[in-house]
C-alpha cells in the first residue's frame, strides 16, 4: 500500500495496516515503520544520547514489535503501545551498554556518561543540552519533561524510588540552567 | 540584549520541541533482514516434520520394494513386511495421538485399508511368494501411512 507522508493517516488506515502486519505482510509493516520511525528514533536518541546506539535500538524496537504485534489488542492507541515498547527497549539498551562498560572500565571514572553529546552532531537547541546530561538525569528529564510521563511511571520504568526520579529531574534542570546561562 | 530567562527558555523549547527526529541512516534494511531470518527459521521449523515424514514414507516404500523383489524365497516376505509396517504405523499413531485430525472419518478409511490388508494376507497364505500380491500389500500399507500423515500433517504446518 502506498502512503502519502504529507497526509494525516486515519486510525482506520493504520488499523488496516496493523491487521495486515498481523497476517505477516511486510509491505504493510514497512508503511507502519515509515509512519513511526522518526518518533521512535527521536525517543531512543534522547534517552540513549548516542546516534549509533539509538539507530540500533530503533531497529530492535521494530524487530520486537513485528514479533509482538499479535499482542496488540487495540485497546490503546498503537502509537501509545509502540511508545511503551520503545521506551522499555531504549532503557534496557542504556542499561546493557552501562553494564558492558562497567565490566570493561569504571563507568564513573570514564566520564563517558557526559560526553555522549559528541556522538549526536545533528541535534541543536535544547536537544543539544539534553544529550549532555548524565544518564539517569537525562532519562528522567526526557521521560518527564519531553514525553509527559509521571514520576510514578518513571520510577517503575527505571526501577527507582519516586523521590529519586524527582531528584534526578531537579538535577537535570539545574545542569541545563547552568549550561544555558554559561553558553 | 539580555538572555531569555531559563524557565521561559525551557518552556518555550519544550513546547516547540519536535519529537520526530529522522535517523541519518536507513534502518529498514536491517529490520527486514532480522524479520526475514526469523521468518525463515520458523518456516524451517514448520515444514521440517512433514518433510521428515515424507522422507520416512519414501524410505519405507524403497525398503518395501527391496523386500518384495530381492528377498530370498526362503524368507516369509509378507510377515517381514507386515512387522515392518506395523511398527511404522504404530509409531505414527503414537506421534499423532495428541493431535486433532483434519477429518473425522479417517479411521473409517483406515479400517477399509486394514480390511484390504487382511484380504491380501489371506490370499498370500496360499501363494506366499506371489510378487503381485506382495506389491499390492505394500501399496495398501503405504496408503495407510499416507492417510495417517495426510490427516494430521496440516496441523503441524500451522505451528
Short mmCIF file of C-alpha atoms in Angstrom, two decimals:
data_model
loop_
_atom_site.label_atom_id
_atom_site.label_comp_id
_atom_site.label_asym_id
_atom_site.label_seq_id
_atom_site.Cartn_x
_atom_site.Cartn_y
_atom_site.Cartn_z
CA UNK A 1 0.00 0.00 0.00
CA UNK A 2 1.32 3.47 -0.91
CA UNK A 3 1.19 6.02 1.87
CA UNK A 4 1.36 9.78 1.42
CA UNK A 5 3.58 11.02 4.24
CA UNK A 6 2.08 14.54 3.96
CA UNK A 7 -1.47 13.35 4.56
CA UNK A 8 -2.78 12.63 8.04
CA UNK A 9 -3.24 8.90 8.33
CA UNK A 10 -6.54 7.92 9.79
CA UNK A 11 -6.86 5.40 12.55
CA UNK A 12 -8.79 3.16 10.18
CA UNK A 13 -5.94 3.02 7.69
CA UNK A 14 -3.47 2.35 10.47
CA UNK A 15 -5.70 -0.38 11.87
CA UNK A 16 -5.88 -1.92 8.41
CA UNK A 17 -2.10 -1.91 8.20
CA UNK A 18 -1.84 -3.47 11.65
CA UNK A 19 -4.25 -6.22 10.63
CA UNK A 20 -2.15 -6.90 7.54
CA UNK A 21 1.03 -6.95 9.61
CA UNK A 22 -0.60 -9.48 11.93
CA UNK A 23 -1.01 -11.67 8.84
CA UNK A 24 2.70 -11.37 8.09
CA UNK A 25 2.54 -8.60 5.46
CA UNK A 26 5.98 -6.97 5.36
CA UNK A 27 4.95 -4.20 2.97
CA UNK A 28 2.30 -3.08 5.44
CA UNK A 29 4.92 -3.20 8.18
CA UNK A 30 7.27 -1.03 6.13
CA UNK A 31 4.44 1.52 5.87
CA UNK A 32 3.90 1.40 9.65
CA UNK A 33 7.66 1.76 10.14
CA UNK A 34 7.76 4.81 7.86
CA UNK A 35 4.93 6.37 9.84
CA UNK A 36 6.56 5.92 13.23
CA UNK A 37 10.32 5.64 12.70
CA UNK A 38 11.10 9.33 13.39
CA UNK A 39 9.14 9.33 16.64
CA UNK A 40 10.76 6.09 17.84
CA UNK A 41 14.23 7.24 16.81
CA UNK A 42 13.69 10.63 18.49
CA UNK A 43 12.79 8.91 21.75
CA UNK A 44 15.71 6.47 21.51
CA UNK A 45 18.20 9.20 20.66
CA UNK A 46 17.17 11.44 23.57
CA UNK A 47 17.20 8.52 26.02
CA UNK A 48 20.42 6.89 24.79
CA UNK A 49 22.27 10.05 23.67
CA UNK A 50 24.27 8.27 21.01
CA UNK A 51 23.31 8.18 17.34
CA UNK A 52 24.71 4.74 16.56
CA UNK A 53 23.18 3.10 19.60
CA UNK A 54 19.89 4.93 19.04
CA UNK A 55 19.79 3.53 15.49
CA UNK A 56 20.46 0.02 16.81
CA UNK A 57 17.77 0.43 19.47
CA UNK A 58 15.28 1.72 16.89
CA UNK A 59 15.91 -1.37 14.77
CA UNK A 60 15.47 -3.57 17.83
CA UNK A 61 12.16 -1.82 18.62
CA UNK A 62 10.76 -2.55 15.16
CA UNK A 63 12.01 -6.14 15.15
CA UNK A 64 10.39 -6.76 18.52
CA UNK A 65 7.17 -5.01 17.53
CA UNK A 66 6.96 -7.30 14.48
CA UNK A 67 7.09 -10.30 16.78
CA UNK A 68 4.82 -8.82 19.45
CA UNK A 69 2.19 -7.22 17.26
CA UNK A 70 -0.22 -10.11 17.82
CA UNK A 71 -0.30 -8.97 21.45
CA UNK A 72 -1.57 -5.53 20.44
CA UNK A 73 -5.30 -5.76 21.09
CA UNK A 74 -6.27 -2.24 20.01
CA UNK A 75 -7.48 -1.19 23.43
CA UNK A 76 -4.91 1.60 23.43
CA UNK A 77 -3.61 3.70 20.56
CA UNK A 78 -0.96 1.90 18.50
CA UNK A 79 1.37 4.88 18.95
CA UNK A 80 0.99 4.65 22.74
CA UNK A 81 1.75 0.93 22.69
CA UNK A 82 4.71 1.44 20.36
CA UNK A 83 5.99 4.26 22.57
CA UNK A 84 5.86 1.99 25.60
CA UNK A 85 7.77 -0.79 23.77
CA UNK A 86 10.34 1.75 22.53
CA UNK A 87 10.85 3.27 26.00
CA UNK A 88 11.45 -0.12 27.55
CA UNK A 89 13.89 -1.18 24.86
CA UNK A 90 15.81 2.11 24.93
CA UNK A 91 16.10 1.97 28.72
CA UNK A 92 17.26 -1.63 28.69
CA UNK A 93 19.66 -0.70 25.91
CA UNK A 94 21.21 2.01 28.10
CA UNK A 95 21.48 -0.48 30.96
CA UNK A 96 23.12 -3.09 28.73
CA UNK A 97 25.64 -0.53 27.49
CA UNK A 98 26.37 0.59 31.02
CA UNK A 99 26.75 -2.99 32.22
CA UNK A 100 29.15 -3.71 29.38
CA UNK A 101 31.14 -0.55 30.14
CA UNK A 102 31.24 -1.43 33.82
CA UNK A 103 32.72 -4.82 33.03
CA UNK A 104 35.46 -3.23 30.95
CA UNK A 105 36.21 0.05 32.69
CA UNK A 106 34.98 2.05 35.61
CA UNK A 107 32.00 3.88 34.14
CA UNK A 108 32.01 6.73 36.63
CA UNK A 109 35.68 7.39 36.07
CA UNK A 110 35.45 7.17 32.32
CA UNK A 111 33.37 10.34 32.06
CA UNK A 112 31.52 8.69 29.21
CA UNK A 113 28.10 9.42 30.64
CA UNK A 114 28.58 13.11 29.95
CA UNK A 115 30.44 13.04 26.70
CA UNK A 116 27.81 11.33 24.60
CA UNK A 117 26.81 14.67 23.11
CA UNK A 118 29.80 14.33 20.83
CA UNK A 119 28.01 11.45 19.11
CA UNK A 120 24.85 13.47 18.40
CA UNK A 121 26.08 16.09 15.97
CA UNK A 122 22.76 16.62 14.23
CA UNK A 123 20.99 18.00 17.31
CA UNK A 124 20.53 21.61 18.27
CA UNK A 125 18.87 23.87 20.83
CA UNK A 126 17.58 22.15 23.94
CA UNK A 127 18.30 18.70 22.46
CA UNK A 128 21.97 19.53 22.33
CA UNK A 129 21.91 20.19 26.07
CA UNK A 130 19.70 17.20 26.93
CA UNK A 131 22.15 14.68 25.47
CA UNK A 132 24.92 16.18 27.64
CA UNK A 133 23.04 15.28 30.81
CA UNK A 134 24.25 12.36 32.95
CA UNK A 135 22.41 9.14 32.15
CA UNK A 136 19.82 8.94 34.93
CA UNK A 137 19.10 12.66 34.98
CA UNK A 138 18.73 12.58 31.18
CA UNK A 139 16.36 9.63 31.12
CA UNK A 140 14.16 11.14 33.85
CA UNK A 141 14.15 14.55 32.15
CA UNK A 142 13.27 13.10 28.74
CA UNK A 143 10.51 10.91 30.12
CA UNK A 144 9.04 13.62 32.36
CA UNK A 145 9.52 16.89 30.51
CA UNK A 146 9.55 15.72 26.88
CA UNK A 147 7.37 12.62 26.89
CA UNK A 148 4.96 13.58 29.65
CA UNK A 149 5.34 10.56 31.95
CA UNK A 150 4.52 10.95 35.63
CA UNK A 151 7.26 10.45 38.24
CA UNK A 152 5.45 7.32 39.47
CA UNK A 153 5.60 5.82 35.98
CA UNK A 154 9.24 6.81 35.55
CA UNK A 155 10.10 5.27 38.91
CA UNK A 156 8.58 1.96 37.75
CA UNK A 157 10.24 2.10 34.34
CA UNK A 158 13.67 2.93 35.69
CA UNK A 159 13.45 0.85 38.86
CA UNK A 160 13.99 3.76 41.23
CA UNK A 161 12.08 5.49 44.01
CA UNK A 162 9.64 8.25 43.08
CA UNK A 163 11.75 10.62 45.18
CA UNK A 164 14.84 9.68 43.19
CA UNK A 165 13.02 10.44 39.96
CA UNK A 166 12.09 13.91 41.26
CA UNK A 167 15.65 14.48 42.49
CA UNK A 168 17.11 13.47 39.11
CA UNK A 169 14.69 15.82 37.35
CA UNK A 170 15.78 18.66 39.62
CA UNK A 171 19.41 17.79 38.94
CA UNK A 172 18.78 17.81 35.20
CA UNK A 173 17.11 21.22 35.35
CA UNK A 174 19.96 22.67 37.38
CA UNK A 175 22.55 21.40 34.91
CA UNK A 176 20.57 22.64 31.92
CA UNK A 177 20.20 26.05 33.54
CA UNK A 178 23.91 26.20 34.28
CA UNK A 179 24.86 25.25 30.74
CA UNK A 180 22.28 27.62 29.23
CA UNK A 181 23.48 30.58 31.28
CA UNK A 182 27.12 29.88 30.51
CA UNK A 183 26.57 29.49 26.80
CA UNK B 1 20.25 42.45 24.80
CA UNK B 2 19.72 40.21 27.81
CA UNK B 3 19.39 36.48 27.59
CA UNK B 4 15.92 34.97 27.99
CA UNK B 5 15.09 33.72 31.46
CA UNK B 6 15.92 29.99 31.74
CA UNK B 7 12.40 28.94 32.76
CA UNK B 8 10.94 30.76 29.77
CA UNK B 9 13.59 29.29 27.50
CA UNK B 10 12.88 25.80 28.79
CA UNK B 11 9.12 26.09 28.48
CA UNK B 12 9.35 27.54 25.01
CA UNK B 13 11.89 24.93 23.88
CA UNK B 14 9.80 22.07 25.24
CA UNK B 15 6.69 23.42 23.54
CA UNK B 16 8.47 23.75 20.21
CA UNK B 17 10.49 20.56 20.54
CA UNK B 18 9.94 18.27 17.58
CA UNK B 19 9.62 14.76 18.93
CA UNK B 20 10.30 13.35 15.49
CA UNK B 21 13.95 13.01 14.52
CA UNK B 22 14.75 11.27 11.25
CA UNK B 23 17.73 8.94 11.51
CA UNK B 24 20.64 9.71 9.15
CA UNK B 25 20.89 6.07 8.19
CA UNK B 26 18.15 3.98 6.58
CA UNK B 27 17.32 1.41 9.23
CA UNK B 28 14.71 -0.65 7.37
CA UNK B 29 17.18 -2.99 5.64
CA UNK B 30 18.48 -4.25 8.98
CA UNK B 31 14.96 -4.65 10.34
CA UNK B 32 13.83 -6.52 7.24
CA UNK B 33 16.83 -8.84 7.42
CA UNK B 34 16.15 -9.61 11.07
CA UNK B 35 12.49 -10.29 10.35
CA UNK B 36 13.29 -12.48 7.35
CA UNK B 37 15.87 -14.52 9.26
CA UNK B 38 13.36 -15.25 11.96
CA UNK B 39 10.63 -15.98 9.44
CA UNK B 40 12.85 -18.47 7.61
CA UNK B 41 13.77 -20.15 10.89
CA UNK B 42 10.10 -20.59 11.78
CA UNK B 43 9.32 -21.80 8.25
CA UNK B 44 12.03 -24.43 8.55
CA UNK B 45 10.55 -25.43 11.88
CA UNK B 46 7.04 -25.72 10.47
CA UNK B 47 7.97 -27.75 7.40
CA UNK B 48 10.61 -29.98 8.91
CA UNK B 49 8.20 -32.54 10.34
CA UNK B 50 6.07 -33.02 7.22
CA UNK B 51 9.28 -33.28 5.21
CA UNK B 52 10.74 -35.83 7.61
CA UNK B 53 7.52 -37.78 7.43
CA UNK B 54 7.60 -37.71 3.66
CA UNK B 55 11.24 -38.83 3.65
CA UNK B 56 10.37 -41.64 6.03
CA UNK B 57 7.50 -42.69 3.78
CA UNK B 58 9.82 -42.74 0.77
CA UNK B 59 12.36 -44.82 2.67
CA UNK B 60 9.61 -47.19 3.68
CA UNK B 61 8.47 -47.52 0.08
CA UNK B 62 12.03 -48.19 -1.05
CA UNK B 63 12.51 -50.80 1.64
CA UNK B 64 9.28 -52.50 0.69
CA UNK B 65 10.31 -52.66 -2.94
CA UNK B 66 13.62 -54.16 -1.93
CA UNK B 67 11.93 -56.71 0.26
CA UNK B 68 9.43 -57.63 -2.43
CA UNK B 69 11.88 -58.06 -5.24
CA UNK B 70 15.17 -59.03 -3.64
CA UNK B 71 14.45 -61.17 -0.59
CA UNK B 72 15.23 -64.82 -0.83
CA UNK B 73 12.36 -67.30 -1.39
CA UNK B 74 13.03 -68.87 1.99
CA UNK B 75 12.10 -65.71 3.84
CA UNK B 76 8.44 -65.09 4.56
CA UNK B 77 8.30 -61.70 2.89
CA UNK B 78 4.71 -60.93 3.87
CA UNK B 79 5.44 -61.47 7.56
CA UNK B 80 8.63 -59.35 7.48
CA UNK B 81 6.82 -56.61 5.59
CA UNK B 82 3.88 -56.79 7.94
CA UNK B 83 6.12 -56.46 11.01
CA UNK B 84 7.92 -53.52 9.48
CA UNK B 85 4.76 -51.63 8.54
CA UNK B 86 3.03 -52.37 11.81
CA UNK B 87 5.89 -50.73 13.68
CA UNK B 88 5.85 -47.74 11.34
CA UNK B 89 2.10 -47.36 11.70
CA UNK B 90 2.17 -47.65 15.50
CA UNK B 91 4.95 -45.10 15.65
CA UNK B 92 2.94 -42.61 13.58
CA UNK B 93 -0.24 -43.18 15.59
CA UNK B 94 1.66 -42.54 18.82
CA UNK B 95 3.27 -39.45 17.32
CA UNK B 96 -0.11 -38.00 16.34
CA UNK B 97 -2.22 -39.25 19.24
CA UNK B 98 -2.45 -35.85 20.96
CA UNK B 99 -3.18 -34.06 17.72
CA UNK B 100 -6.62 -33.46 16.25
CA UNK B 101 -7.14 -34.96 12.79
CA UNK B 102 -8.22 -32.92 9.80
CA UNK B 103 -11.20 -35.18 9.03
CA UNK B 104 -13.49 -37.16 11.26
CA UNK B 105 -13.83 -40.26 9.12
CA UNK B 106 -10.15 -41.07 8.66
CA UNK B 107 -10.42 -44.06 10.98
CA UNK B 108 -13.19 -45.48 8.77
CA UNK B 109 -10.90 -45.08 5.76
CA UNK B 110 -8.07 -46.67 7.71
CA UNK B 111 -10.33 -49.58 8.64
CA UNK B 112 -11.18 -50.13 4.96
CA UNK B 113 -7.47 -50.28 4.13
CA UNK B 114 -6.88 -52.67 7.03
CA UNK B 115 -9.67 -54.88 5.68
CA UNK B 116 -7.96 -54.87 2.28
CA UNK B 117 -4.69 -55.73 4.00
CA UNK B 118 -6.32 -58.74 5.70
CA UNK B 119 -7.82 -59.94 2.42
CA UNK B 120 -4.44 -59.80 0.64
CA UNK B 121 -2.72 -61.54 3.55
CA UNK B 122 -5.25 -64.37 3.41
CA UNK B 123 -4.61 -64.82 -0.31
CA UNK B 124 -0.84 -64.71 0.32
CA UNK B 125 -1.14 -67.67 2.69
CA UNK B 126 -1.73 -69.85 -0.38
CA UNK B 127 0.87 -68.07 -2.57
CA UNK B 128 3.46 -66.56 -0.18
CA UNK B 129 5.86 -65.58 -2.97
CA UNK B 130 3.32 -64.01 -5.31
CA UNK B 131 5.07 -60.75 -6.22
CA UNK B 132 1.90 -59.07 -7.46
CA UNK B 133 0.13 -59.76 -4.17
CA UNK B 134 3.19 -58.66 -2.15
CA UNK B 135 3.31 -55.47 -4.15
CA UNK B 136 -0.40 -54.89 -3.52
CA UNK B 137 0.14 -55.49 0.20
CA UNK B 138 3.00 -52.97 0.18
CA UNK B 139 0.75 -50.44 -1.53
CA UNK B 140 -2.03 -50.91 0.99
CA UNK B 141 0.44 -50.43 3.84
CA UNK B 142 1.79 -47.34 2.17
CA UNK B 143 -1.73 -45.96 1.74
CA UNK B 144 -2.34 -46.43 5.44
CA UNK B 145 0.78 -44.47 6.36
CA UNK B 146 -0.07 -41.77 3.83
CA UNK B 147 -3.58 -41.48 5.20
CA UNK B 148 -2.36 -41.11 8.79
CA UNK B 149 0.15 -38.47 7.73
CA UNK B 150 -2.27 -36.62 5.49
CA UNK B 151 -4.98 -36.17 8.09
CA UNK B 152 -2.51 -34.98 10.71
CA UNK B 153 0.28 -33.22 8.85
CA UNK B 154 -1.59 -29.96 8.08
CA UNK B 155 -1.80 -29.25 11.80
CA UNK B 156 1.96 -29.44 12.02
CA UNK B 157 2.26 -26.88 9.28
CA UNK B 158 0.13 -24.41 11.18
CA UNK B 159 2.52 -24.31 14.15
#
